PDB file of C-alpha atoms in Angstrom:
ATOM      1  CA  UNK K   1      15.719  -7.524   2.614  1.00 43.00           C
ATOM      2  CA  UNK K   2      13.171  -7.048   5.435  1.00 49.00           C
ATOM      3  CA  UNK K   3      10.228  -7.208   3.155  1.00 49.00           C
ATOM      4  CA  UNK K   4      11.581 -10.354   1.553  1.00 49.00           C
ATOM      5  CA  UNK K   5      11.998 -11.970   5.043  1.00 47.00           C
ATOM      6  CA  UNK K   6       8.476 -11.102   6.018  1.00 49.00           C
ATOM      7  CA  UNK K   7       7.140 -12.490   2.646  1.00 47.00           C
ATOM      8  CA  UNK K   8       9.067 -15.708   3.006  1.00 48.00           C
ATOM      9  CA  UNK K   9       8.315 -16.428   6.597  1.00 49.00           C
ATOM     10  CA  UNK K  10       5.062 -18.289   7.416  1.00 47.00           C
ATOM     11  CA  UNK K  11       5.368 -17.909  11.128  1.00 48.00           C
ATOM     12  CA  UNK K  12       6.818 -15.250  13.342  1.00 48.00           C
ATOM     13  CA  UNK K  13      10.355 -16.140  14.513  1.00 50.00           C
ATOM     14  CA  UNK K  14      10.314 -18.344  17.605  1.00 48.00           C
ATOM     15  CA  UNK K  15       6.664 -17.823  18.375  1.00 52.00           C
ATOM     16  CA  UNK K  16       4.899 -20.298  16.144  1.00 55.00           C
ATOM     17  CA  UNK K  17       2.393 -17.478  15.332  1.00 56.00           C
ATOM     18  CA  UNK K  18       1.169 -17.292  11.761  1.00 64.00           C
ATOM     19  CA  UNK K  19       2.764 -14.346   9.892  1.00 69.00           C
ATOM     20  CA  UNK K  20       0.069 -11.743   9.227  1.00 72.00           C
ATOM     21  CA  UNK K  21       2.069 -10.324   6.247  1.00 78.00           C
ATOM     22  CA  UNK K  22       2.264 -13.644   4.312  1.00 72.00           C
ATOM     23  CA  UNK K  23       0.432 -13.063   1.058  1.00 62.00           C
ATOM     24  CA  UNK K  24      -1.548 -15.826  -0.647  1.00 62.00           C
ATOM     25  CA  UNK K  25      -3.078 -13.572  -3.170  1.00 55.00           C
ATOM     26  CA  UNK K  26      -1.583 -14.769  -6.405  1.00 55.00           C
ATOM     27  CA  UNK K  27       1.143 -12.383  -7.308  1.00 55.00           C
ATOM     28  CA  UNK K  28       0.072  -9.374  -5.268  1.00 69.00           C
ATOM     29  CA  UNK K  29       3.007  -8.781  -2.992  1.00 81.00           C
ATOM     30  CA  UNK K  30       2.834  -7.373   0.591  1.00 86.00           C
ATOM     31  CA  UNK K  31       4.261  -3.966   1.440  1.00 93.00           C
ATOM     32  CA  UNK K  32       6.228  -3.222   4.577  1.00 93.00           C
ATOM     33  CA  UNK K  33       6.851   0.229   6.141  1.00 95.00           C
ATOM     34  CA  UNK K  34       8.505   1.506   9.332  1.00 94.00           C
ATOM     35  CA  UNK K  35       6.268   4.142  11.077  1.00 95.00           C
ATOM     36  CA  UNK K  36       6.689   5.605  14.576  1.00 92.00           C
ATOM     37  CA  UNK K  37       8.913   2.857  15.813  1.00 92.00           C
ATOM     38  CA  UNK K  38       6.821  -0.042  14.456  1.00 93.00           C
ATOM     39  CA  UNK K  39       6.639  -2.170  11.389  1.00 94.00           C
ATOM     40  CA  UNK K  40       3.504  -2.085   9.347  1.00 96.00           C
ATOM     41  CA  UNK K  41       2.540  -4.355   6.436  1.00 94.00           C
ATOM     42  CA  UNK K  42      -0.229  -4.159   3.875  1.00 94.00           C
ATOM     43  CA  UNK K  43      -1.360  -7.353   2.254  1.00 92.00           C
ATOM     44  CA  UNK K  44      -4.231  -8.149  -0.111  1.00 91.00           C
ATOM     45  CA  UNK K  45      -6.435 -11.006   1.110  1.00 86.00           C
ATOM     46  CA  UNK K  46      -9.175 -11.523  -1.486  1.00 85.00           C
ATOM     47  CA  UNK K  47     -11.445  -8.468  -1.625  1.00 90.00           C
ATOM     48  CA  UNK K  48      -9.777  -6.607   1.195  1.00 91.00           C
ATOM     49  CA  UNK K  49      -6.466  -4.940   1.858  1.00 93.00           C
ATOM     50  CA  UNK K  50      -5.253  -5.641   5.359  1.00 91.00           C
ATOM     51  CA  UNK K  51      -2.994  -3.014   7.013  1.00 95.00           C
ATOM     52  CA  UNK K  52      -1.338  -4.528  10.069  1.00 94.00           C
ATOM     53  CA  UNK K  53       0.776  -2.821  12.775  1.00 94.00           C
ATOM     54  CA  UNK K  54       3.194  -5.376  14.196  1.00 92.00           C
ATOM     55  CA  UNK K  55       4.631  -5.770  17.731  1.00 90.00           C
ATOM     56  CA  UNK K  56       8.302  -6.469  18.105  1.00 87.00           C
ATOM     57  CA  UNK K  57       7.638 -10.268  18.116  1.00 85.00           C
ATOM     58  CA  UNK K  58       5.728  -9.823  14.850  1.00 83.00           C
ATOM     59  CA  UNK K  59       2.349 -10.392  16.458  1.00 87.00           C
ATOM     60  CA  UNK K  60      -0.551  -8.185  15.449  1.00 90.00           C
ATOM     61  CA  UNK K  61      -0.819  -4.918  17.464  1.00 94.00           C
ATOM     62  CA  UNK K  62      -3.614  -3.442  15.371  1.00 94.00           C
ATOM     63  CA  UNK K  63      -5.269  -4.022  11.993  1.00 93.00           C
ATOM     64  CA  UNK K  64      -7.414  -2.044   9.524  1.00 94.00           C
ATOM     65  CA  UNK K  65      -9.171  -3.425   6.482  1.00 94.00           C
ATOM     66  CA  UNK K  66      -9.782  -1.520   3.343  1.00 95.00           C
ATOM     67  CA  UNK K  67     -12.489  -2.977   1.053  1.00 95.00           C
ATOM     68  CA  UNK K  68     -11.530  -3.792  -2.550  1.00 94.00           C
ATOM     69  CA  UNK K  69     -13.790  -4.368  -5.485  1.00 94.00           C
ATOM     70  CA  UNK K  70     -13.947  -7.791  -7.213  1.00 93.00           C
ATOM     71  CA  UNK K  71     -10.876  -8.697  -9.222  1.00 89.00           C
ATOM     72  CA  UNK K  72      -8.708  -5.962  -7.749  1.00 91.00           C
ATOM     73  CA  UNK K  73      -4.933  -6.307  -7.827  1.00 90.00           C
ATOM     74  CA  UNK K  74      -3.992  -3.709  -5.119  1.00 92.00           C
ATOM     75  CA  UNK K  75      -0.108  -3.656  -5.308  1.00 92.00           C
ATOM     76  CA  UNK K  76      -0.087  -1.393  -2.190  1.00 94.00           C
ATOM     77  CA  UNK K  77       2.703   1.030  -1.323  1.00 96.00           C
ATOM     78  CA  UNK K  78       3.163   2.841   2.061  1.00 97.00           C
ATOM     79  CA  UNK K  79       5.151   5.880   3.284  1.00 96.00           C
ATOM     80  CA  UNK K  80       5.552   7.446   6.671  1.00 94.00           C
ATOM     81  CA  UNK K  81       5.796  11.213   7.165  1.00 89.00           C
ATOM     82  CA  UNK K  82       5.399  12.743  10.706  1.00 86.00           C
ATOM     83  CA  UNK K  83       2.305  11.342  12.358  1.00 90.00           C
ATOM     84  CA  UNK K  84       0.836  10.131   9.040  1.00 92.00           C
ATOM     85  CA  UNK K  85       1.159   6.746   7.527  1.00 95.00           C
ATOM     86  CA  UNK K  86      -0.003   6.906   3.812  1.00 95.00           C
ATOM     87  CA  UNK K  87      -1.006   4.033   1.666  1.00 96.00           C
ATOM     88  CA  UNK K  88      -1.651   4.147  -2.112  1.00 96.00           C
ATOM     89  CA  UNK K  89      -3.165   1.166  -3.929  1.00 95.00           C
ATOM     90  CA  UNK K  90      -5.328   0.185  -6.834  1.00 94.00           C
ATOM     91  CA  UNK K  91      -9.001  -0.750  -6.306  1.00 95.00           C
ATOM     92  CA  UNK K  92     -10.161  -2.394  -9.485  1.00 93.00           C
ATOM     93  CA  UNK K  93      -9.013   0.206 -12.068  1.00 93.00           C
ATOM     94  CA  UNK K  94      -8.854   3.257  -9.719  1.00 94.00           C
ATOM     95  CA  UNK K  95      -5.786   4.450  -7.847  1.00 94.00           C
ATOM     96  CA  UNK K  96      -6.530   5.455  -4.246  1.00 95.00           C
ATOM     97  CA  UNK K  97      -4.601   7.297  -1.509  1.00 95.00           C
ATOM     98  CA  UNK K  98      -5.417   6.942   2.212  1.00 95.00           C
ATOM     99  CA  UNK K  99      -4.025   8.753   5.235  1.00 94.00           C
ATOM    100  CA  UNK K 100      -4.265   5.883   7.768  1.00 94.00           C
ATOM    101  CA  UNK K 101      -3.886   8.384  10.685  1.00 91.00           C
ATOM    102  CA  UNK K 102      -7.094  10.278   9.785  1.00 92.00           C
ATOM    103  CA  UNK K 103      -8.857   7.723   7.549  1.00 92.00           C
ATOM    104  CA  UNK K 104      -9.132  10.364   4.772  1.00 92.00           C
ATOM    105  CA  UNK K 105      -9.352   8.615   1.419  1.00 93.00           C
ATOM    106  CA  UNK K 106      -8.933  10.109  -2.034  1.00 91.00           C
ATOM    107  CA  UNK K 107      -9.622   8.669  -5.452  1.00 92.00           C
ATOM    108  CA  UNK K 108      -6.775   9.595  -7.740  1.00 90.00           C
ATOM    109  CA  UNK K 109      -8.117   8.416 -11.077  1.00 88.00           C
ATOM    110  CA  UNK K 110      -7.916   5.502 -13.476  1.00 90.00           C
ATOM    111  CA  UNK K 111      -4.905   3.331 -13.028  1.00 91.00           C
ATOM    112  CA  UNK K 112      -3.283   0.319 -14.770  1.00 87.00           C
ATOM    113  CA  UNK K 113      -0.006  -1.437 -15.270  1.00 85.00           C
ATOM    114  CA  UNK K 114       1.925  -3.858 -13.067  1.00 82.00           C
ATOM    115  CA  UNK K 115       3.335  -1.241 -10.669  1.00 85.00           C
ATOM    116  CA  UNK K 116       0.288   1.090 -10.540  1.00 90.00           C
ATOM    117  CA  UNK K 117       1.172   3.380  -7.592  1.00 92.00           C
ATOM    118  CA  UNK K 118       4.110   4.826  -5.641  1.00 91.00           C
ATOM    119  CA  UNK K 119       4.360   7.126  -2.614  1.00 92.00           C
ATOM    120  CA  UNK K 120       7.086   8.974  -0.748  1.00 90.00           C
ATOM    121  CA  UNK K 121       8.711  12.411  -0.198  1.00 88.00           C
ATOM    122  CA  UNK K 122       5.312  14.053  -0.039  1.00 87.00           C
ATOM    123  CA  UNK K 123       4.283  12.790  -3.506  1.00 88.00           C
ATOM    124  CA  UNK K 124       1.981  10.105  -4.902  1.00 91.00           C
ATOM    125  CA  UNK K 125       2.385   8.745  -8.434  1.00 89.00           C
ATOM    126  CA  UNK K 126       0.170   6.433 -10.464  1.00 90.00           C
ATOM    127  CA  UNK K 127       0.115   4.915 -13.891  1.00 89.00           C
ATOM    128  CA  UNK K 128      -2.724   5.848 -16.275  1.00 83.00           C
ATOM    129  CA  UNK K 129      -5.072   2.989 -17.195  1.00 83.00           C
ATOM    130  CA  UNK K 130      -3.157   2.179 -20.319  1.00 81.00           C
ATOM    131  CA  UNK K 131       0.157   2.499 -18.410  1.00 75.00           C
ATOM    132  CA  UNK K 132       1.363   5.047 -21.004  1.00 73.00           C
ATOM    133  CA  UNK K 133       1.369   8.023 -18.613  1.00 72.00           C
ATOM    134  CA  UNK K 134       2.586   8.512 -15.001  1.00 81.00           C
ATOM    135  CA  UNK K 135       0.673  11.115 -13.025  1.00 82.00           C
ATOM    136  CA  UNK K 136       2.404  12.797 -10.053  1.00 83.00           C
ATOM    137  CA  UNK K 137       0.927  15.058  -7.395  1.00 82.00           C
ATOM    138  CA  UNK K 138       1.452  16.150  -3.795  1.00 83.00           C
ATOM    139  CA  UNK K 139      -0.306  14.048  -1.093  1.00 77.00           C
ATOM    140  CA  UNK K 140      -2.697  16.966  -0.313  1.00 72.00           C
ATOM    141  CA  UNK K 141      -2.520  18.921  -3.570  1.00 72.00           C
ATOM    142  CA  UNK K 142      -3.073  19.203  -7.201  1.00 64.00           C
ATOM    143  CA  UNK K 143      -1.327  17.545 -10.206  1.00 62.00           C
ATOM    144  CA  UNK K 144       2.408  18.274 -10.296  1.00 64.00           C
ATOM    145  CA  UNK K 145       3.399  16.488 -13.476  1.00 66.00           C
ATOM    146  CA  UNK K 146       2.327  14.089 -16.168  1.00 68.00           C
ATOM    147  CA  UNK K 147       4.908  12.039 -18.166  1.00 65.00           C
ATOM    148  CA  UNK K 148       4.347   9.873 -21.291  1.00 61.00           C
ATOM    149  CA  UNK K 149       6.360   6.678 -21.793  1.00 55.00           C
ATOM    150  CA  UNK K 150       6.865   4.596 -24.966  1.00 47.00           C
TER     151      UNK K 150
END
């Protein structure tokens, strides 16, 4: 519900401030997460992925930009655990995982499909390039499982 409200709104409530989470990137939807008492959103804007920390009035408290290659469809997903806010996304045909607290970035491997990544409960998952397999591993670990669909 919250994510839908942020996607639909073009301005912050009562402030007339443009909504920093409004996506105009043709089918790549923003992601919203709650981390350490604040809302965060990730939205693709052309060849960058904006990760925005929001104040209570939905104005921007801080912002990070992650570069994307041409033609990327990022489909970001975020998860909070302790002091770390994690984001997984697709950059061109490669799934990536970033710890936003430390800036550490990891390339997970080739990724495809319309829902290329997922994060949560200490795990990251991504679809293989042909979307026939789902790979799962711990955030800071080795491969846990691989499943074939279809």
